[in-house]
CSV table of C-alpha atoms in Angstrom, one decimal:
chain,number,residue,atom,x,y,z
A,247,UNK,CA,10.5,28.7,24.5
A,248,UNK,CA,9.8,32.1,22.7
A,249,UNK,CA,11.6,34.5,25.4
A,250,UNK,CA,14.7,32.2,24.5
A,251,UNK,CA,14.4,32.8,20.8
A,252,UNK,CA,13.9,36.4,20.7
A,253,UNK,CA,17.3,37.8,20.7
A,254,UNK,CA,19.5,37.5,16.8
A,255,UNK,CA,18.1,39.8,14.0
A,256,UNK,CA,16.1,37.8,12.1
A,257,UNK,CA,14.2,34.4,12.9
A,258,UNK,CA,12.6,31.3,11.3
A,259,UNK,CA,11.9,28.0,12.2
A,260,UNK,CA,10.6,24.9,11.5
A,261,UNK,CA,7.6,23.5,13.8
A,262,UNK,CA,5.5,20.2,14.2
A,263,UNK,CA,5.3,17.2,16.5
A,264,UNK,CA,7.6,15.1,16.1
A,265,UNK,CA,10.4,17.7,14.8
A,266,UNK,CA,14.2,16.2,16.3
A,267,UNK,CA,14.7,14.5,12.8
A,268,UNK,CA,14.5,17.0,11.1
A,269,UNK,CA,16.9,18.4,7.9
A,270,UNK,CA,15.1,21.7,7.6
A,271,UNK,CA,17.8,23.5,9.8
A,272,UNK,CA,20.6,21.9,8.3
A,273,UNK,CA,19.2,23.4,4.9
A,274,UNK,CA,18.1,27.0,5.6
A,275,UNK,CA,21.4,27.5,8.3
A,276,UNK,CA,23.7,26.5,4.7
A,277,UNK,CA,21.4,29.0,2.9
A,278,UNK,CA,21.8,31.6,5.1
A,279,UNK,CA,25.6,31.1,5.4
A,280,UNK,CA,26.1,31.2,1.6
A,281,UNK,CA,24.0,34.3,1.3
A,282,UNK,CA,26.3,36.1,4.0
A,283,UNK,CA,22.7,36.5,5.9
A,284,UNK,CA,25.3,36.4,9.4
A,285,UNK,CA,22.2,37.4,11.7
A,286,UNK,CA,19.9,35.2,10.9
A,287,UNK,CA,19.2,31.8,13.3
A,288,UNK,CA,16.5,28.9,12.2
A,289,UNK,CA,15.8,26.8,14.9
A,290,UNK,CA,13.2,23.3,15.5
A,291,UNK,CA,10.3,23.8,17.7
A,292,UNK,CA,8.1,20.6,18.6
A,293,UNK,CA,4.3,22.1,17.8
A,294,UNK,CA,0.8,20.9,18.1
A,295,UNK,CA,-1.8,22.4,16.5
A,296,UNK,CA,-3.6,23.2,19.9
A,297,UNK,CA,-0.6,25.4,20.8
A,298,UNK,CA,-0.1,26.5,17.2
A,299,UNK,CA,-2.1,30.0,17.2
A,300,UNK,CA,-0.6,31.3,20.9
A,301,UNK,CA,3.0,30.5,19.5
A,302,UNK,CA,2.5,32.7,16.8
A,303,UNK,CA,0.2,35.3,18.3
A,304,UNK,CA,3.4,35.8,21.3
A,305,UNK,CA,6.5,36.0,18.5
A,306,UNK,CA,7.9,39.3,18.1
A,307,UNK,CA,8.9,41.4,15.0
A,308,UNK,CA,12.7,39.7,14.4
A,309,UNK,CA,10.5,36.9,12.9
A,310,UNK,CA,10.6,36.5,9.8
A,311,UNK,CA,9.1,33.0,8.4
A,312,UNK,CA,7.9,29.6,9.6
A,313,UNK,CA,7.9,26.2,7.8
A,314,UNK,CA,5.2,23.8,8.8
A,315,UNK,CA,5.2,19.7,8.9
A,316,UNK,CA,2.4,17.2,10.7
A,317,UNK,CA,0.3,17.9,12.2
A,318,UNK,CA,0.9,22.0,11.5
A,319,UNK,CA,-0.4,22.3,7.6
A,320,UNK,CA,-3.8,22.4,7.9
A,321,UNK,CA,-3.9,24.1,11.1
A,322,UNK,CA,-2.3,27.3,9.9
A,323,UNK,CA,-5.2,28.0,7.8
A,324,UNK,CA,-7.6,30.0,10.1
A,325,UNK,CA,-4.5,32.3,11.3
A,326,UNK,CA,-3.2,33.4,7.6
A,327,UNK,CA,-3.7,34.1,4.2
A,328,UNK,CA,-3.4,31.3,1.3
A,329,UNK,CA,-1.6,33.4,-1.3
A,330,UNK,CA,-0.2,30.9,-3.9
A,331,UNK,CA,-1.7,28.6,-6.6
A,332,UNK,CA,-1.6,25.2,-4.3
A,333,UNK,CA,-2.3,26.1,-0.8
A,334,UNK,CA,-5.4,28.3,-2.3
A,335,UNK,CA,-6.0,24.9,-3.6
A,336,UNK,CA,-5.6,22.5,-1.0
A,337,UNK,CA,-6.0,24.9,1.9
A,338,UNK,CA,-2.6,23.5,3.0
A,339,UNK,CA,0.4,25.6,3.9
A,340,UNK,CA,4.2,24.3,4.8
A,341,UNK,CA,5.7,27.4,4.6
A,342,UNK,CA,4.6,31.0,7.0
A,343,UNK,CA,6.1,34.6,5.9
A,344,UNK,CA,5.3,37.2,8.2
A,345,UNK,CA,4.5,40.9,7.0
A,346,UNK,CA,7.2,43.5,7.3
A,347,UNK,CA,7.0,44.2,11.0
A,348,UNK,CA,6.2,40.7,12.2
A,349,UNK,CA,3.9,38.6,13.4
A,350,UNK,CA,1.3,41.3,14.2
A,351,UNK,CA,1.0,42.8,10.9
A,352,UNK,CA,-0.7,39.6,9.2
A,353,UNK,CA,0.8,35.8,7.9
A,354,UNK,CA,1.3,35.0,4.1
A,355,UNK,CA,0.9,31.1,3.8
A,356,UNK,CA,2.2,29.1,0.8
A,357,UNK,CA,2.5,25.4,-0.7
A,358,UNK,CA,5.7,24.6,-1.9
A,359,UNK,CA,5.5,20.8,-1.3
A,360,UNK,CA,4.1,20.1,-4.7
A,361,UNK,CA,6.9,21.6,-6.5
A,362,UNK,CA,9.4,20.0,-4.1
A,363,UNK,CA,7.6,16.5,-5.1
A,364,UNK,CA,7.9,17.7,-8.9
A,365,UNK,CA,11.5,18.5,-8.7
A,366,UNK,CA,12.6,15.5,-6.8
A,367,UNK,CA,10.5,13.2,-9.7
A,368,UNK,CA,12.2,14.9,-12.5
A,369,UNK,CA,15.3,14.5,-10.6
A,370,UNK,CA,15.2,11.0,-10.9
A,371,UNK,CA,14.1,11.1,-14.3
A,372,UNK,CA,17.5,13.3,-15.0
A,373,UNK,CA,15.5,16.6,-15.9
A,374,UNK,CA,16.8,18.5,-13.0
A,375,UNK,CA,19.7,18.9,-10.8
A,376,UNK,CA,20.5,21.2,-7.7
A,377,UNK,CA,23.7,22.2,-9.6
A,378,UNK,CA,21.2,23.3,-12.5
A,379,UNK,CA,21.8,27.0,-14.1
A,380,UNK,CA,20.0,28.7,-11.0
A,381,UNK,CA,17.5,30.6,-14.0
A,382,UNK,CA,16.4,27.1,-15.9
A,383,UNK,CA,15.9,25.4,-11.7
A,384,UNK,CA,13.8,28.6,-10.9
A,385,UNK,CA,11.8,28.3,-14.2
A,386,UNK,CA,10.9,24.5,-13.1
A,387,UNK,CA,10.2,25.0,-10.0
A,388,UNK,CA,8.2,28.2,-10.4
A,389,UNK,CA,6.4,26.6,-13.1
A,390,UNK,CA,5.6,23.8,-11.0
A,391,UNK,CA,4.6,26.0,-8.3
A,392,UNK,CA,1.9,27.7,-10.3
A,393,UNK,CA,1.0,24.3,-11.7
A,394,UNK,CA,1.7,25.9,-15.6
A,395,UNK,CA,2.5,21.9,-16.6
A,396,UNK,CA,3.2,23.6,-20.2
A,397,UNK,CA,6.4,25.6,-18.6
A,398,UNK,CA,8.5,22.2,-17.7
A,399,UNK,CA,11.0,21.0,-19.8
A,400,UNK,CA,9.4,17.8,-21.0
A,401,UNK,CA,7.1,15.5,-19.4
A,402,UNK,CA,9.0,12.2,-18.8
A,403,UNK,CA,6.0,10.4,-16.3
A,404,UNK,CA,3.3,11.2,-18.7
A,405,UNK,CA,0.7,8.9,-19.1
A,406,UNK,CA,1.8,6.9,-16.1
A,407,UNK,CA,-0.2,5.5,-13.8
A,408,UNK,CA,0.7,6.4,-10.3
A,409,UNK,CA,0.3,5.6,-6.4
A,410,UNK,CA,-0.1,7.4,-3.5
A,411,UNK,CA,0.1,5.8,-0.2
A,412,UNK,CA,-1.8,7.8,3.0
A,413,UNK,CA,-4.1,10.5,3.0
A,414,UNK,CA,-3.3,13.2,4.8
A,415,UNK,CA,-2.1,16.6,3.3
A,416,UNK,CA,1.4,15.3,1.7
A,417,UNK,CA,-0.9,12.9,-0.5
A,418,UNK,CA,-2.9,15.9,-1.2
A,419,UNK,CA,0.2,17.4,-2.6
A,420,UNK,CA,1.4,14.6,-3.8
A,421,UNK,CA,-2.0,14.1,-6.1
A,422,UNK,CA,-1.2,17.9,-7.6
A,423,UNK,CA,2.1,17.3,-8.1
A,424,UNK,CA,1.4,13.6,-10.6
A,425,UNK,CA,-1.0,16.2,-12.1
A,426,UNK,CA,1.1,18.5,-12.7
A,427,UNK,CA,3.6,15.8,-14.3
A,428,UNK,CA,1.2,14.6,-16.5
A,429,UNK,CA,0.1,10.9,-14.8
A,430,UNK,CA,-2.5,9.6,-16.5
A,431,UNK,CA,-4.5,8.5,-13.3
A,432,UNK,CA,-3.5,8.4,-9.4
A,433,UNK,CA,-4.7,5.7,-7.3
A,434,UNK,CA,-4.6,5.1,-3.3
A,435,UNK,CA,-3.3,2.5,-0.8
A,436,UNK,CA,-4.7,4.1,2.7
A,437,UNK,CA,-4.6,3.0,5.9
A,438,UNK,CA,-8.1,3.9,6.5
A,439,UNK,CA,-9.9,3.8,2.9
A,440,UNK,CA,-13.1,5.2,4.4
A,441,UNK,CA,-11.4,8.4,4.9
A,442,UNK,CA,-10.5,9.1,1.4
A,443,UNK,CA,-13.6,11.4,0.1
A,444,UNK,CA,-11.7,14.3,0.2
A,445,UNK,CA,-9.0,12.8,-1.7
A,446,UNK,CA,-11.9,11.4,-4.7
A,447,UNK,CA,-13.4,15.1,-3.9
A,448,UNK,CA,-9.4,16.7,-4.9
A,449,UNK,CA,-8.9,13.9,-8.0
A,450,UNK,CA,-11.9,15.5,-9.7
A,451,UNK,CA,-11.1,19.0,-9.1
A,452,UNK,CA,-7.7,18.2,-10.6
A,453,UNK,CA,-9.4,16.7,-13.5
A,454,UNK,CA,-8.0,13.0,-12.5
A,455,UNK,CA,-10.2,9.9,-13.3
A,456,UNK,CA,-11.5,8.7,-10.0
A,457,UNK,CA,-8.9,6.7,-8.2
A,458,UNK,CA,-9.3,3.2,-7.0
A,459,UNK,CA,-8.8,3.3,-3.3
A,460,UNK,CA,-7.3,0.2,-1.9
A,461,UNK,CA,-6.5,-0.6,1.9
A,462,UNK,CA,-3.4,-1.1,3.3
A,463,UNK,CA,-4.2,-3.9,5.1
A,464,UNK,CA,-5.5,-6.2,1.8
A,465,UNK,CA,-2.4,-7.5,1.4
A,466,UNK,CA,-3.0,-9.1,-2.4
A,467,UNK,CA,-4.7,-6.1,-3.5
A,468,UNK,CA,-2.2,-4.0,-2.0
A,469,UNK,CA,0.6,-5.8,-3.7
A,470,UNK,CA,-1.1,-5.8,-7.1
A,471,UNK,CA,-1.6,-2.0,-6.7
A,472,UNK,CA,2.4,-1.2,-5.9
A,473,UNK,CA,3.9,-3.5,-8.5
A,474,UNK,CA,1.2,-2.4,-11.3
A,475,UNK,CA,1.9,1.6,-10.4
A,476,UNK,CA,4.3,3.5,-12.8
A,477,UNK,CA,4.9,6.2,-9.8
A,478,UNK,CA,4.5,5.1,-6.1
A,479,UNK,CA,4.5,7.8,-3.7
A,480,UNK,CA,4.4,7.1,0.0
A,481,UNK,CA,3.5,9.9,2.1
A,482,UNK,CA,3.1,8.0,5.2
A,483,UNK,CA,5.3,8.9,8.6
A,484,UNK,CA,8.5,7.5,9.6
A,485,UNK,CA,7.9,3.7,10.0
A,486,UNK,CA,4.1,3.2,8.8
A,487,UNK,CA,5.2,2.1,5.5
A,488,UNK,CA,6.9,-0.3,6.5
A,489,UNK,CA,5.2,-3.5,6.2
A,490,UNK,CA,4.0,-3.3,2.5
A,491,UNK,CA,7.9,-4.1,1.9
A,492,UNK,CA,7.2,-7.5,2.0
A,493,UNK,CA,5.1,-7.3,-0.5
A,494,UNK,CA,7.0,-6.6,-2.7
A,495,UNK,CA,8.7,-9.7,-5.0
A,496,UNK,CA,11.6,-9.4,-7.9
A,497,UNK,CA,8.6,-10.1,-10.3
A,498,UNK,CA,7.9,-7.6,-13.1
A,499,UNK,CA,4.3,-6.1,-12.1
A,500,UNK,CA,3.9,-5.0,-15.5
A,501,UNK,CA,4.3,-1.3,-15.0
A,502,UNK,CA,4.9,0.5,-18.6
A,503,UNK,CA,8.0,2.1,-17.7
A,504,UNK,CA,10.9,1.8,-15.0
A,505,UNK,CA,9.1,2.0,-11.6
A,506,UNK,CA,9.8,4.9,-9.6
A,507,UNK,CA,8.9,5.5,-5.7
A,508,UNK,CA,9.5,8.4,-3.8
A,509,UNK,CA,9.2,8.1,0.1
A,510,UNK,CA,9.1,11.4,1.6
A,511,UNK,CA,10.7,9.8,4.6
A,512,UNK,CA,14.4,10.3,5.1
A,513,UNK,CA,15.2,8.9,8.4
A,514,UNK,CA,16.1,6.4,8.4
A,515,UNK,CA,17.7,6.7,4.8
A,516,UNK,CA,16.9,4.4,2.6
A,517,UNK,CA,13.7,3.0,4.3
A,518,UNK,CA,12.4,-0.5,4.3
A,519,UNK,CA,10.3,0.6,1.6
A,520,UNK,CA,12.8,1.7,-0.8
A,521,UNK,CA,15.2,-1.4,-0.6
A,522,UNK,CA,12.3,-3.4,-1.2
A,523,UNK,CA,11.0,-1.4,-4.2
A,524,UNK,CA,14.4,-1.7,-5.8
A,525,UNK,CA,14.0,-5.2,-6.1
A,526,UNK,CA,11.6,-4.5,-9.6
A,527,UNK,CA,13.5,-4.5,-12.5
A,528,UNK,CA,14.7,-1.2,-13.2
A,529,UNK,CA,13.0,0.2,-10.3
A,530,UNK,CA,14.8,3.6,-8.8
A,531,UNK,CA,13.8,4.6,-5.3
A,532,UNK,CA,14.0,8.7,-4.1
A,533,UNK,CA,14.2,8.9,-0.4
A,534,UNK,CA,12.3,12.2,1.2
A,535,UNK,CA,15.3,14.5,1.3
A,536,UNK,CA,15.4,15.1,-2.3
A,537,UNK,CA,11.4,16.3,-1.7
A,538,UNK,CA,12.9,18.2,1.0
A,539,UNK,CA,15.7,20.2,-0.6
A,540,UNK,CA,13.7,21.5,-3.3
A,541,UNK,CA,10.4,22.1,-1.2
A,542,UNK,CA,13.5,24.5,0.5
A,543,UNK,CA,14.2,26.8,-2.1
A,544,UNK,CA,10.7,28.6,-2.8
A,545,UNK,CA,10.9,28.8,1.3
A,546,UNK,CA,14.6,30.6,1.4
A,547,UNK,CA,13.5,33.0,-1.2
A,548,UNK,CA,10.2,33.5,0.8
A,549,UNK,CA,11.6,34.4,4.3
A,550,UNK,CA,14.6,36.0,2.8
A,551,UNK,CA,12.8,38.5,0.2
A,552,UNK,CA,15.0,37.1,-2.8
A,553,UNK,CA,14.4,36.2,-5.5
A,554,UNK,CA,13.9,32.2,-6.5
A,555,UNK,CA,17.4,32.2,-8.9
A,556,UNK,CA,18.9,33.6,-5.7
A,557,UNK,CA,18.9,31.1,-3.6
A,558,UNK,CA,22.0,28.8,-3.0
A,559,UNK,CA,20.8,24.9,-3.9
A,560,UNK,CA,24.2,24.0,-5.0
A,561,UNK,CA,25.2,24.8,-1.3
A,562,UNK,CA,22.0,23.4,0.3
A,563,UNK,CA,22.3,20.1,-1.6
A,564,UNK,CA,26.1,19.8,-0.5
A,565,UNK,CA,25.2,20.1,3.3
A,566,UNK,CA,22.4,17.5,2.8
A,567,UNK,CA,24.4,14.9,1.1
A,568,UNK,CA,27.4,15.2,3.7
A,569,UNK,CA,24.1,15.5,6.4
């Protein structure tokens, strides 16, 4: 596979297992065409982490940058440097920049999944769009980035109380990101709630009341915690989500302002979950492309050496909603 990728000028891709679904080439190929970066290819490798450090260890200098999904983001750590204010955090990376020269010369590893879960939540909230002034987008999303809650525009989820289905390094994210927006509290629904100490570990770091951790399989407790959350955010792979739809009911659960849920899965698009989330009054449902765009931008200005108002999200959005 690398012999076969060695050959344009520059080179990224994405990598994880499974990887065919995936948008990320679709957004960084429209990047790099409106930037007039002509050389420049960004391809999908499938990845485990057990073949994770020879991949990297046999790509050559044309390479510039790397972005990470499951099962990749905490396996990265041991073969890079955490330089930015969430993957110092979390010690989770989606997103590799090699040094000048490759590969060989050392591996920068950054967290831009929070601000992509930020931006997608303001998004909804009409705070933010990708046709933004490129200046005001970069403040948000820089802001967010360095988790400076002060430097966003306004706080529209504050004081909400919020959701976060799984457990894995998304809902890690995810938990920075409600902090960030100023939730008042962040709660659990987890497939396996006896795996959740790192998560009660992360909410008192971020200064979070302890959450409740309810599991998945509880089905009147799990109902009571969806239709009672302000935010939900599901962080759970392509189809695990899937039967906490029917939990759902056109009841109001009594959430104090218009239920949101984002679903950082985007195929299929919308996903069980989100039709049946819609079915609360005033409920708005965000499917995982929106995540996914803006957790794209920090990544183009990354592996490209721009800066953030540089890069093209007008264009990237366009070739995702005609995707």
């Amino acid at each position: 596979m690398i012999a076969d990728m060695n050959g344009a000028d520059r080179r990224c891709a994405v990598l994880g297992d499974p990887i065919s679904h995936s948008l990320s080439p679709l957004l960084h190929r429209s990047a790099y065409a409106a930037l007039g970066l002509d050389g420049w290819r960004y391809d999908r490798v499938r990845m485990d982490a057990d073949g994770l450090p020879d991949f990297i260890h046999g790509l050559d200098p044309s390479w510039a940058g790397l972005s990470l999904t499951m099962p990749l983001k905490s396996a990265v750590g041991p073969l890079g440097d955490f330089r930015d204010c969430w993957s110092q955090t979390l010690k989770v990376a989606n997103t590799a920049v090699f040094a000048q020269g490759g590969p060989a010369n050392g591996l920068s590893l950054y967290n831009t999944d929070v601000e992509g879960i930020v931006a997608a939540l303001l998004e909804a909230a009409d705070r933010c769009r990708a046709d933004d002034d490129p200046d005001d987008l970069a403040a948000l999303l820089k802001a967010a980035g360095q988790g400076r809650q002060n430097r966003l525009p306004d706080q529209p989820y504050g004081g909400a109380q919020a959701l976060v289905i799984g457990n894995g390094n998304t809902a890690e994210s995810a938990f920075c990101a409600l902090k960030v927006l100023g939730a008042e509290r962040a709660d659990l629904l987890a497939r396996n709630p006896e795996h959740c100490d790192h998560m009660l570990d992360l909410s008192s770091r971020l200064g979070l009341p302890e959450p409740n951790v309810t599991a998945m399989d509880r089905a009147e407790a799990a109902e009571r915690a969806l239709t009672k959350a302000d935010i939900v955010v599901s962080t759970l792979p392509s189809g695990a989500a899937d039967p906490l739809a029917d939990l759902f009911n056109t009841a109001d659960g009594g959430s104090r302002m218009s239920p949101v849920l984002l679903d950082v899965v985007y195929d299929p698009r919308p996903t069980p979950l989100m039709k049946a989330f819609c079915r609360r009054p005033g409920a708005r449902a965000i499917s995982g492309e929106r995540m996914l765009l803006y957790q794209a931008v920090r990544q183009v200005a990354l592996m490209t050496d721009r800066p953030l108002a540089a890069v093209p999200v007008a264009a990237m959005d366009q070739a995702l909603r005609e995707a």
